[in-house]
mmCIF file of C-alpha atoms and ligand atoms in Angstrom:
data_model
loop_
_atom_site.group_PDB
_atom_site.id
_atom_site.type_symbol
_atom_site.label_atom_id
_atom_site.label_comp_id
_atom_site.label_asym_id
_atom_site.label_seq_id
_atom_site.Cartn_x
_atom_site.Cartn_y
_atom_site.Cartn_z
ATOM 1 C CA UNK A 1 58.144 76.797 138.231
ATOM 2 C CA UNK A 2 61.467 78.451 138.021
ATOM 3 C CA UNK A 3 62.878 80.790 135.357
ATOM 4 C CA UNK A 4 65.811 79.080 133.086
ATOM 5 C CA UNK A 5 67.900 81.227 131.347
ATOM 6 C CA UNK A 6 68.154 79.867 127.832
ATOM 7 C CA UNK A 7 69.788 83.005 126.098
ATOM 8 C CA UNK A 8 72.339 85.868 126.638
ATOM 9 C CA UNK A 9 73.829 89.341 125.460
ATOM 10 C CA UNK A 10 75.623 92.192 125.693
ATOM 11 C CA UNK A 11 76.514 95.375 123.941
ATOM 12 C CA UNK A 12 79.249 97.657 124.748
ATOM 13 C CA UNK A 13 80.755 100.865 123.077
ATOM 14 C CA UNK A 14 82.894 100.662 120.472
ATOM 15 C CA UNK A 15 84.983 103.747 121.562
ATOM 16 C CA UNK A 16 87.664 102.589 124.324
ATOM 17 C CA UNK A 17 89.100 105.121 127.147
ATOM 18 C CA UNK A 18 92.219 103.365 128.758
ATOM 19 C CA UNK A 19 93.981 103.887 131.940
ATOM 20 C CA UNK A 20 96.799 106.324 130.054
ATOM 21 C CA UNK A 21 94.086 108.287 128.411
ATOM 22 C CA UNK A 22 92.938 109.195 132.015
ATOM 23 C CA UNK A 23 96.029 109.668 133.072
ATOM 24 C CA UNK A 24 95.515 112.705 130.513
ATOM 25 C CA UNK A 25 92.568 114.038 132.376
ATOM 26 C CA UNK A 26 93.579 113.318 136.272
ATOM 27 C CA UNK A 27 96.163 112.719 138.536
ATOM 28 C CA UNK A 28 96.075 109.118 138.501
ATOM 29 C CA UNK A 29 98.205 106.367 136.485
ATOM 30 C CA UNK A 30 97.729 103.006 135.274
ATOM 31 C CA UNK A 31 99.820 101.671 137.486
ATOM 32 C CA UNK A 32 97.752 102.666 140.359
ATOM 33 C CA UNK A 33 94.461 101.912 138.140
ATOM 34 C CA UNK A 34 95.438 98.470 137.212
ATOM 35 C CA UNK A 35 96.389 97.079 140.970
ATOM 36 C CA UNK A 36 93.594 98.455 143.194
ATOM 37 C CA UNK A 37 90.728 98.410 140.836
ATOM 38 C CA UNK A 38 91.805 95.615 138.116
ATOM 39 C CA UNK A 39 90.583 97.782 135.194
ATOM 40 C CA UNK A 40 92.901 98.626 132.247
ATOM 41 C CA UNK A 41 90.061 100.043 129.818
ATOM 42 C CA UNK A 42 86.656 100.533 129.823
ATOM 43 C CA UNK A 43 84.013 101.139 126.363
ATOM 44 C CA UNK A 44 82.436 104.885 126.989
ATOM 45 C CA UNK A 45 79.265 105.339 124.266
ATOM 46 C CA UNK A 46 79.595 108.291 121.656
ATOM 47 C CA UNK A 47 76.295 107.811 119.534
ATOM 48 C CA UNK A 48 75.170 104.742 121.790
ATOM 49 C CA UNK A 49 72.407 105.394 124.253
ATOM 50 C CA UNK A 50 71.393 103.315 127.333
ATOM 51 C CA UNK A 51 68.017 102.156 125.329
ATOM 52 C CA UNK A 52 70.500 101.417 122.017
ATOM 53 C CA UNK A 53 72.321 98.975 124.355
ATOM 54 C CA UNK A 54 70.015 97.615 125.984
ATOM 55 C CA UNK A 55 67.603 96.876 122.740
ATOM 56 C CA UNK A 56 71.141 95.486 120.928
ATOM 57 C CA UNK A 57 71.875 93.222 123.919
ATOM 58 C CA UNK A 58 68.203 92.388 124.244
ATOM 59 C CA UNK A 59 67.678 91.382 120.498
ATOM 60 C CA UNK A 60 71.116 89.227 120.762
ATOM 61 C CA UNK A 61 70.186 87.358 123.938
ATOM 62 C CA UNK A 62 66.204 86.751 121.781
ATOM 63 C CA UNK A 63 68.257 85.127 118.901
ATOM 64 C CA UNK A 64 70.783 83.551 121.174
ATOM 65 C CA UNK A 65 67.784 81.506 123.493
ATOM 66 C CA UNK A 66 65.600 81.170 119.998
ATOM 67 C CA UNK A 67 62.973 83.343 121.480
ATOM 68 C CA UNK A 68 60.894 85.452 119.538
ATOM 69 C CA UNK A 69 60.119 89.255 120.818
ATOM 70 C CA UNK A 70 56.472 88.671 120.976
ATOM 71 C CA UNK A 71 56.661 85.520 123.114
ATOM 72 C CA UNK A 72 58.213 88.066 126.133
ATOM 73 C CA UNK A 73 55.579 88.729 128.382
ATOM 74 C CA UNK A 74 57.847 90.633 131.050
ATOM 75 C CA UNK A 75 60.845 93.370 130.248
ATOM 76 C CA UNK A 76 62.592 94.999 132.562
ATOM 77 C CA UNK A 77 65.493 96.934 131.992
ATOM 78 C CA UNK A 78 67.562 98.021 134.902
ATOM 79 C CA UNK A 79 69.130 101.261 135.089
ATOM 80 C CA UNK A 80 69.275 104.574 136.643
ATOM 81 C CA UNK A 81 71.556 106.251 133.948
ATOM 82 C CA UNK A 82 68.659 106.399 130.620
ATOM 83 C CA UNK A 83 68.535 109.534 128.822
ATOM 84 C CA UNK A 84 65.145 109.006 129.003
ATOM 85 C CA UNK A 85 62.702 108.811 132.144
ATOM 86 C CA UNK A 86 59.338 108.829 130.767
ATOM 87 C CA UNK A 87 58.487 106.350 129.058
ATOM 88 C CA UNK A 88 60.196 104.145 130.793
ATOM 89 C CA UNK A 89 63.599 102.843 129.063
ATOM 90 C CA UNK A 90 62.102 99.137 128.766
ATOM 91 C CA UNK A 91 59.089 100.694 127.037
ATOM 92 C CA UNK A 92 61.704 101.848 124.746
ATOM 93 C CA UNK A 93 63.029 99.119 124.081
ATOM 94 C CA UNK A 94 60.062 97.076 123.931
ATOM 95 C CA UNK A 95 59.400 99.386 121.012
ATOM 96 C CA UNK A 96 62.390 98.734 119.202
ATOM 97 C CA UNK A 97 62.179 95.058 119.342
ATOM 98 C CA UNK A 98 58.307 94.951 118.585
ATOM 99 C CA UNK A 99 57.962 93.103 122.136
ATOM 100 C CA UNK A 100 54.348 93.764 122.061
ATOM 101 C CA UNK A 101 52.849 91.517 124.695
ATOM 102 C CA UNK A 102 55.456 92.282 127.201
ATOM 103 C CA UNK A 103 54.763 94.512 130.592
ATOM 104 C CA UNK A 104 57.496 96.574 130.796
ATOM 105 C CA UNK A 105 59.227 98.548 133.574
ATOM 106 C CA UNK A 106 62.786 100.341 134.730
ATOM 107 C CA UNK A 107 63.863 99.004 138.040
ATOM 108 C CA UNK A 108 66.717 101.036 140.152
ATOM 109 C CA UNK A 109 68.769 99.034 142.495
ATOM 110 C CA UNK A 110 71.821 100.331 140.978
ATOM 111 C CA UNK A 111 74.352 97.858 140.996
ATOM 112 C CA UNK A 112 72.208 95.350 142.367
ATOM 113 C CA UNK A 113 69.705 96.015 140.050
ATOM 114 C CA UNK A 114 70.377 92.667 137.633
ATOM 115 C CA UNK A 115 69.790 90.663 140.954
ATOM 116 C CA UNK A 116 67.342 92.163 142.321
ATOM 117 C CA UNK A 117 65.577 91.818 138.424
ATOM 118 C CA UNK A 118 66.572 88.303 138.349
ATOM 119 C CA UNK A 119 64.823 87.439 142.161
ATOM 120 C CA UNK A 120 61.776 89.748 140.946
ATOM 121 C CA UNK A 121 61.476 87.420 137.578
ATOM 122 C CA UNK A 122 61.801 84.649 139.400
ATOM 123 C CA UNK A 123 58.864 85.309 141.837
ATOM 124 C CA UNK A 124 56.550 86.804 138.295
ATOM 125 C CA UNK A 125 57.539 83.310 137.122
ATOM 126 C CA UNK A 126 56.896 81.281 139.940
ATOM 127 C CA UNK A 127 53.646 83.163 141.260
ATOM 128 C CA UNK A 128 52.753 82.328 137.349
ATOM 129 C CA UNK A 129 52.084 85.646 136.772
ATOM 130 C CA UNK A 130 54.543 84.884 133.353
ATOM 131 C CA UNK A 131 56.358 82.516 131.255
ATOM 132 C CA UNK A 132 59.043 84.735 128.762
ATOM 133 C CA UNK A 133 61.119 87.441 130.813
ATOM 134 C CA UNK A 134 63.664 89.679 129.457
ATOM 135 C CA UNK A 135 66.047 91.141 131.647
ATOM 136 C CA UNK A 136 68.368 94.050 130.400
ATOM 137 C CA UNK A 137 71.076 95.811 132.941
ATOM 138 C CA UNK A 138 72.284 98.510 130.909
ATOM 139 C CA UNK A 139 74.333 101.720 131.686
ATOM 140 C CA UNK A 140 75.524 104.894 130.142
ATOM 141 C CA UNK A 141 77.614 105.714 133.990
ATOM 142 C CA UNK A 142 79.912 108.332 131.317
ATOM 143 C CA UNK A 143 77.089 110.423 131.515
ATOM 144 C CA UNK A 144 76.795 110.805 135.690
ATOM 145 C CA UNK A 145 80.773 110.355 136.404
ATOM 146 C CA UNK A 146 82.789 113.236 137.465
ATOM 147 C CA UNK A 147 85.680 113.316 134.622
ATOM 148 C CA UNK A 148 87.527 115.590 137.540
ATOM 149 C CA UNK A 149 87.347 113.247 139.929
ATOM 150 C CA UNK A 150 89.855 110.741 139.914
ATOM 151 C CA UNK A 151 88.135 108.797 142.890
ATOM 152 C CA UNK A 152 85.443 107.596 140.806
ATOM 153 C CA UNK A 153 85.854 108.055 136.990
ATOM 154 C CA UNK A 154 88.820 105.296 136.846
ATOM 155 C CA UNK A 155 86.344 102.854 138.129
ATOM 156 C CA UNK A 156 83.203 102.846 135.697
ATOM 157 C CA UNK A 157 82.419 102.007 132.195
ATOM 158 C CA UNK A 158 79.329 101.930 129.654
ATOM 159 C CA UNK A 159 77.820 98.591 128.361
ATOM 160 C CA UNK A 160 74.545 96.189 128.632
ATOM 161 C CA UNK A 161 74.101 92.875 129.059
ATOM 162 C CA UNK A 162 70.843 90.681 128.280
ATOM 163 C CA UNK A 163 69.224 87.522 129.938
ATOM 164 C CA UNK A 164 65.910 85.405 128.648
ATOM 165 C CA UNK A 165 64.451 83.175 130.972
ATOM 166 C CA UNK A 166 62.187 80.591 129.962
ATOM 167 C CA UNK A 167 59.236 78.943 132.695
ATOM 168 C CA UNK A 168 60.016 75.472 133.418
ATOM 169 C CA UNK A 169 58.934 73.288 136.090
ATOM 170 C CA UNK A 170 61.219 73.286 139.071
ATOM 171 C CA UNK A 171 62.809 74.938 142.283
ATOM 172 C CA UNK A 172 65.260 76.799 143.115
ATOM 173 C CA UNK A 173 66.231 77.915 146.792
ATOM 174 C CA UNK A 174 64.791 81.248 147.816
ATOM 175 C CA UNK A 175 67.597 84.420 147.292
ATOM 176 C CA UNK A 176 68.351 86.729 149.667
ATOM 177 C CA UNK A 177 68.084 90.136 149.088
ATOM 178 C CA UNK A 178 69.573 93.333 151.651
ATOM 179 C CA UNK A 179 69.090 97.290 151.383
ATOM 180 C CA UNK A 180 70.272 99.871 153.782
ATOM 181 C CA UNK A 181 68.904 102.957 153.388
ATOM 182 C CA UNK A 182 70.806 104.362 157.018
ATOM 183 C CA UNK A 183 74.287 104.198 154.863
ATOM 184 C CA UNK A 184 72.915 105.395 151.778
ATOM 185 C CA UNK A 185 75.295 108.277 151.561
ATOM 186 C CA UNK A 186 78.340 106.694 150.863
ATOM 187 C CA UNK A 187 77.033 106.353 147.207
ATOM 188 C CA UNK A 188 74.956 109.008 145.797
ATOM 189 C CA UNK A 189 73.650 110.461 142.710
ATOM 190 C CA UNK A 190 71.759 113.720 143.490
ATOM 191 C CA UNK A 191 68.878 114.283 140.834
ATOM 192 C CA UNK A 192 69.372 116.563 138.102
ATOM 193 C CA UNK A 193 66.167 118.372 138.010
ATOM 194 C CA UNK A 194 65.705 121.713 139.172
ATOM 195 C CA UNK A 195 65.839 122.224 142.485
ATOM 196 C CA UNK A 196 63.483 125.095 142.928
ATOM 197 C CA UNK A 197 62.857 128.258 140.954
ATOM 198 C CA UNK A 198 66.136 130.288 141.858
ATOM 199 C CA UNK A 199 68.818 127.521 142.441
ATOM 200 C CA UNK A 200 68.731 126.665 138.705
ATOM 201 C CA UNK A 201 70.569 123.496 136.972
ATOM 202 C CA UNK A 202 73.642 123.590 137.883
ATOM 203 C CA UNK A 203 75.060 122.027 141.042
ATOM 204 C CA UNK A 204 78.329 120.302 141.955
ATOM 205 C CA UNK A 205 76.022 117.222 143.301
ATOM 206 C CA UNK A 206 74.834 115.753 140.272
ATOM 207 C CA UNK A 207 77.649 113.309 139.694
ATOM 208 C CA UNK A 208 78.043 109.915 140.938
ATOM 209 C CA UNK A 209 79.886 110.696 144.724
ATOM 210 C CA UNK A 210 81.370 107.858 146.300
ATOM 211 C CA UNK A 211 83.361 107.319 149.552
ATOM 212 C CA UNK A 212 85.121 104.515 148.107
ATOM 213 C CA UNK A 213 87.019 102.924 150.908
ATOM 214 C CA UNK A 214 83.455 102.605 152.670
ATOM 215 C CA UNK A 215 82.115 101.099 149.766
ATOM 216 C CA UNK A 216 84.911 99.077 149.583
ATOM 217 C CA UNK A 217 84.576 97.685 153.008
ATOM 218 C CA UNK A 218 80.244 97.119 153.142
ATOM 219 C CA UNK A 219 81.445 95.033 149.764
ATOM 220 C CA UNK A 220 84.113 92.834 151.216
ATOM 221 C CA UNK A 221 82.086 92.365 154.230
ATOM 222 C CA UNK A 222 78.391 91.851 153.297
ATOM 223 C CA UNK A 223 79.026 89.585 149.963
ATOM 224 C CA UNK A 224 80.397 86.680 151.579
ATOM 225 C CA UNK A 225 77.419 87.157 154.823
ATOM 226 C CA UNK A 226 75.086 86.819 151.957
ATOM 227 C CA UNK A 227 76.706 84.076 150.223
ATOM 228 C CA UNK A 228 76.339 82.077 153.632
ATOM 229 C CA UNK A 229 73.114 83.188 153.955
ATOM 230 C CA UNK A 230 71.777 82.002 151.051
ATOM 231 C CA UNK A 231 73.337 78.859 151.254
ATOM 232 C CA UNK A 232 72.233 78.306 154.859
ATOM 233 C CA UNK A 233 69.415 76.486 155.020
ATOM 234 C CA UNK A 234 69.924 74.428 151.956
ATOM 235 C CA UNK A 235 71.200 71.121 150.992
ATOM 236 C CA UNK A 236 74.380 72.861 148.303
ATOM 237 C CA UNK A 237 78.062 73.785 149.803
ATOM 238 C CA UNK A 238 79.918 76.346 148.502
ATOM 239 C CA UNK A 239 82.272 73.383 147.059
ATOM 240 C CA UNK A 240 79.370 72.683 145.110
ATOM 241 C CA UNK A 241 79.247 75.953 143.632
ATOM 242 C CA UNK A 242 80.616 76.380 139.774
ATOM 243 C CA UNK A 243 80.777 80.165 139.334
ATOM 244 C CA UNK A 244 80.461 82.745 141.468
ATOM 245 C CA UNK A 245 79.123 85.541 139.301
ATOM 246 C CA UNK A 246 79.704 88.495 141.418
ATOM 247 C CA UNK A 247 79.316 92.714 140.522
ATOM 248 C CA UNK A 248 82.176 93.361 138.952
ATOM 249 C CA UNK A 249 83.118 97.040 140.912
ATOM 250 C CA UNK A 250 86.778 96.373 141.858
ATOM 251 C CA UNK A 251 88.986 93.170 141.831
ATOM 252 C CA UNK A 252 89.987 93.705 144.837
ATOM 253 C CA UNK A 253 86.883 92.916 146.221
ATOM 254 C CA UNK A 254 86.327 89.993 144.069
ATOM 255 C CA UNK A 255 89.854 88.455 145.543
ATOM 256 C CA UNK A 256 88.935 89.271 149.058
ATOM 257 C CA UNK A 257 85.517 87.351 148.747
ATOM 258 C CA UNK A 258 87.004 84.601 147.736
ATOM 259 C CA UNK A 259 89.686 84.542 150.145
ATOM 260 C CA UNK A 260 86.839 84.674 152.964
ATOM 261 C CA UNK A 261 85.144 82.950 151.686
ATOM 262 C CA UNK A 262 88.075 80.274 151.401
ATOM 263 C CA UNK A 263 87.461 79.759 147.654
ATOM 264 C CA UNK A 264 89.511 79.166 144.862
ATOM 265 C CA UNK A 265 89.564 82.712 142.866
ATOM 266 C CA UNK A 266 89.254 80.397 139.523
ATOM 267 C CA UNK A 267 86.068 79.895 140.607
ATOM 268 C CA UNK A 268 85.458 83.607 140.671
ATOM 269 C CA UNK A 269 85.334 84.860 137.078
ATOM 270 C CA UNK A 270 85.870 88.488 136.223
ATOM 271 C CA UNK A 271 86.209 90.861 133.107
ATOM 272 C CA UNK A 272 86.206 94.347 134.923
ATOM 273 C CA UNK A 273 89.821 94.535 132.945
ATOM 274 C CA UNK A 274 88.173 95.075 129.550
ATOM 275 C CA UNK A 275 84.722 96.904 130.804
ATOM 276 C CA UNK A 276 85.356 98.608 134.295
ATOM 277 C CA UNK A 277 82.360 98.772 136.288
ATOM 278 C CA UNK A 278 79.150 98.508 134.847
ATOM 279 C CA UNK A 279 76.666 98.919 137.324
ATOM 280 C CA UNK A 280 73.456 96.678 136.670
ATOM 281 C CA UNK A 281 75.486 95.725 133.350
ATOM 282 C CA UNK A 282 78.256 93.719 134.659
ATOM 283 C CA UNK A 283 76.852 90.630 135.830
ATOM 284 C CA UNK A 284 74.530 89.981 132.477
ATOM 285 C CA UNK A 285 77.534 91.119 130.384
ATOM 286 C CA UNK A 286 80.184 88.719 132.366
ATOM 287 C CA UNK A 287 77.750 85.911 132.130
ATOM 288 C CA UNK A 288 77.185 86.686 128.148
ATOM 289 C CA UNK A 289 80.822 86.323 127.734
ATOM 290 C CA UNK A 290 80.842 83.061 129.749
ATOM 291 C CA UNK A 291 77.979 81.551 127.843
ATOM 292 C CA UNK A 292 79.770 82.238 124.740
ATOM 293 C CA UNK A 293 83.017 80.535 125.149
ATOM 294 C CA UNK A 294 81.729 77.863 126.598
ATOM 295 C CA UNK A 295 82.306 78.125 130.280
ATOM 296 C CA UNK A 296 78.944 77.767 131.472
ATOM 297 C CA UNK A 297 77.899 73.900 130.815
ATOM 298 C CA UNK A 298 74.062 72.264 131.353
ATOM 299 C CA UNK A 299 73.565 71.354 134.797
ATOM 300 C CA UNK A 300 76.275 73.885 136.529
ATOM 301 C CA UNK A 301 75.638 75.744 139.777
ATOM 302 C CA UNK A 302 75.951 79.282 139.583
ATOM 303 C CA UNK A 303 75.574 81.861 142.561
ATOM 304 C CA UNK A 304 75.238 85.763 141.616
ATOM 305 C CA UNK A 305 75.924 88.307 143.960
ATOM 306 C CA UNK A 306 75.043 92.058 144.104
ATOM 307 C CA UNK A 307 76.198 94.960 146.065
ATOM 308 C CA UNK A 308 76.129 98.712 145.113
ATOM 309 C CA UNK A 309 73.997 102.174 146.098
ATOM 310 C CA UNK A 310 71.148 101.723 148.447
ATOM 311 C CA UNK A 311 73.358 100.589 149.996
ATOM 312 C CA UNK A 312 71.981 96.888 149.229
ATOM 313 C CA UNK A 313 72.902 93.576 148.359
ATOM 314 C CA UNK A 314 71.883 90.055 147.829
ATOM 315 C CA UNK A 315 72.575 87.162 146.216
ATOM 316 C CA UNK A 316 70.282 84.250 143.946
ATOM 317 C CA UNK A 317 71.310 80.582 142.780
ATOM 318 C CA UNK A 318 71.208 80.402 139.112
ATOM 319 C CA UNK A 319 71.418 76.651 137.827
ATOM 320 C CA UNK A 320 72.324 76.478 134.047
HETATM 321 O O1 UT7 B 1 79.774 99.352 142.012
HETATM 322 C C1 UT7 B 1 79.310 100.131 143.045
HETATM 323 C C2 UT7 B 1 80.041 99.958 144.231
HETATM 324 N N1 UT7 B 1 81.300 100.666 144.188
HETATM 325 C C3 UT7 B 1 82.406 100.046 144.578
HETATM 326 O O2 UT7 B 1 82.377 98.884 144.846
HETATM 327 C C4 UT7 B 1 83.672 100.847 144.755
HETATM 328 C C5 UT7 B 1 84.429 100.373 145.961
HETATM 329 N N2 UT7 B 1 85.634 101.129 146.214
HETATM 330 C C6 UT7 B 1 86.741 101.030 145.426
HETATM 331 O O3 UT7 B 1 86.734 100.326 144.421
HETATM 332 C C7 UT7 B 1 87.981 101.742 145.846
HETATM 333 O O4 UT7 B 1 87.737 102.331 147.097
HETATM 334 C C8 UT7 B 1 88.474 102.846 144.865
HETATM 335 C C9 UT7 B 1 89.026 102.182 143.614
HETATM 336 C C10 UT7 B 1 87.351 103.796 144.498
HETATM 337 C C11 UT7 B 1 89.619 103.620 145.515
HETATM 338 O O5 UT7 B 1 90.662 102.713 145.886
HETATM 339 P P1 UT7 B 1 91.250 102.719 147.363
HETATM 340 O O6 UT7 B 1 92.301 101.711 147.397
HETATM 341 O O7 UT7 B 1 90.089 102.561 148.328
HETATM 342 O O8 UT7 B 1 91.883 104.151 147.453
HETATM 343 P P2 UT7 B 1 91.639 105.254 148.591
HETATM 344 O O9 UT7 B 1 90.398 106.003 148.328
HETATM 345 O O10 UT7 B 1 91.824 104.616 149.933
HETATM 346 O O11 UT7 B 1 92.878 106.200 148.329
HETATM 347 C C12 UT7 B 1 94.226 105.793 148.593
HETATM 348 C C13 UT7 B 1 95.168 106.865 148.107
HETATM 349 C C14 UT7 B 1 94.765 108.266 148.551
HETATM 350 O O12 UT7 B 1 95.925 109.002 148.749
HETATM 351 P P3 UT7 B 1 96.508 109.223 150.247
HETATM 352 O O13 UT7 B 1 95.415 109.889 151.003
HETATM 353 O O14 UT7 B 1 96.819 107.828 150.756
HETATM 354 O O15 UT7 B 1 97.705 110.040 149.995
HETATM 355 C C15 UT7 B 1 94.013 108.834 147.381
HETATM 356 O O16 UT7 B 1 94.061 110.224 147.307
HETATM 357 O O17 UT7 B 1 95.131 106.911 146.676
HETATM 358 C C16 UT7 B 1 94.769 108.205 146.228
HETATM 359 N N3 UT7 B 1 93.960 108.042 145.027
HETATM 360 C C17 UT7 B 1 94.500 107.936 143.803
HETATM 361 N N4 UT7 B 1 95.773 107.981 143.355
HETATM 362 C C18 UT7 B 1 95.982 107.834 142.038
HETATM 363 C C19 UT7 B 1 92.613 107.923 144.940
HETATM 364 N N5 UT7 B 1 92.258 107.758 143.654
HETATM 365 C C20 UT7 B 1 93.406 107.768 142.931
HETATM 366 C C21 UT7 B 1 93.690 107.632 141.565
HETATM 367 N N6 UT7 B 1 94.975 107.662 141.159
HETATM 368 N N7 UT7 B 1 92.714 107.450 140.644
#
């Protein structure tokens, strides 16, 4: 069995923070915003929460796939920005839709975590283990970004984006799926709880810090390894390949995985100009938007690809 997605989508912010309004705030312009990151605005919550995206996302990708919430017997939202940590954010949102036959559980890969959801539902589904999953990547990054650091605050955005996949008999070729804990440093989010009885709350570490150019180059490197990879060993070319839905963190590194990959960029759609980076949200979002205005058609090969904290990565075939 195999898990068919049969219904998508996303929520966002209504309240929009473009490049000149953080001009305002940093040294930065959107000159320099626009051509090495691609983003022009991105949709930063005010009364939105990450469980009031995801459940909005959630309930619209239930009504888009003609699913009803009780018939979800798995929910996992991914995330590592919820206000709340116990109970869980899906357990939240399981409440809100009335999902009451669905296990539910938060799963941290940061911005691999839609893929690494996706492979996981794929193996519940396939072990039989379930039939109705509902995946939710949703993000409130305004909440861990630095607003005084113009390395990283240009780059991210709030938003969620919803997927429901349906059990049906088939198979798809096993993902791939990376982490490397050695170069976790190069992305970090240090917790915010106490750290002992003197040091107090307070600490200059509990923002997202990110060597970006290191980032930058694990991205351009490792996506199109894993793209191989997970073709290897199969019958499907990339030629064969519709969409490449990758983690929308920087254009750049969209452009350069195509180009070594020696793939049209058409091929490689992208929407980081309206939303920024989204973390786990940007590849449900982007494929939301796609399913919408009709660029996704039956019987289309799709490959997703994931990179982000960990550090990890990975990559899944997603046939529509
Ligand atoms: O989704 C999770 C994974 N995260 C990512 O994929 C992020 C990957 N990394 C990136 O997207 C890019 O590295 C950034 C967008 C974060 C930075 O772009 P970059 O082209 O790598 O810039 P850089 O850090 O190499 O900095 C180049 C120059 C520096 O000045 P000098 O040293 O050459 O004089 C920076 O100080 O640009 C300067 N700079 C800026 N200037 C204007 C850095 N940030 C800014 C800014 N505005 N916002």
């Amino acid at each position: 069995m195999i898990g068919k997605i049969c219904g998508t989508g996303s929520c966002v912010p209504g309240h929009i923070l473009d490049n000149d309004d953080l001009s305002q705030m940093v040294d930065t312009s959107d000159a320099w915003i626009r051509e090495r990151t691609g983003v022009a605005r991105r949709h930063i919550i005010e009364e939105e929460t990450t469980v009031s995206m995801a459940a909005e996302a959630a309930r619209r990708a239930l009504e888009d796939g003609n699913v009803r919430a009780e018939e979800v017997d798995l929910l996992i939202v991914c995330t590592f920005t919820s206000e709340v940590l116990l109970p869980c954010a899906a357990c939240e949102v399981q409440k809100e839709l009335g999902a009451v036959n669905a296990a539910c559980f938060d799963l941290n890969a940061a911005c691999t975590g839609f893929l690494f959801a996706y492979n996981t539902a794929q193996a519940y589904i396939a072990a039989g283990l379930c039939r109705t999953v509902l995946l939710i990547g949703s993000e409130s990054l305004s909440n861990m970004v630095d607003w005084k650091d113009r390395g990283t605050c240009i780059l991210f955005g709030d938003g969620a984006g919803a997927a429901v996949l349906r059990a049906e008999p088939g198979e798809l070729p096993s993902p791939v799926m990376h982490s490397d804990g050695e170069s976790g440093g190069a992305l970090t989010l240090k917790s915010r709880h106490r750290k002992g009885w003197t040091e107090g709350l307070a600490h200059p570490e509990e923002f997202i810090r990110m060597d970006g150019r290191e980032v930058f180059r694990f991205a351009v490197k490792k996506v199109p390894e894993v793209i191989h990879e997970l073709l290897d060993g199969t019958e499907t070319e990339l030629s064969e390949i519709d969409h490449f839905v990758l983690h929308q963190a920087n254009r750049r590194i969209v452009e350069s995985v195509a180009k070594r990959l020696d793939v049209d960029i058409e091929r490689f759609p992208m929407n980081l100009e309206e939303y920024g980076n989204t973390s786990s949200a940007s590849i449900p979002i982007l494929l939301d938007e796609m399913n919408r205005d009709g660029r996704l058609k039956p019987g289309q090969t799709i490959i997703l690809a994931g990179f982000g904290a960990g550090l990890s990565w990975g990559a899944a075939f997603l046939r529509w």
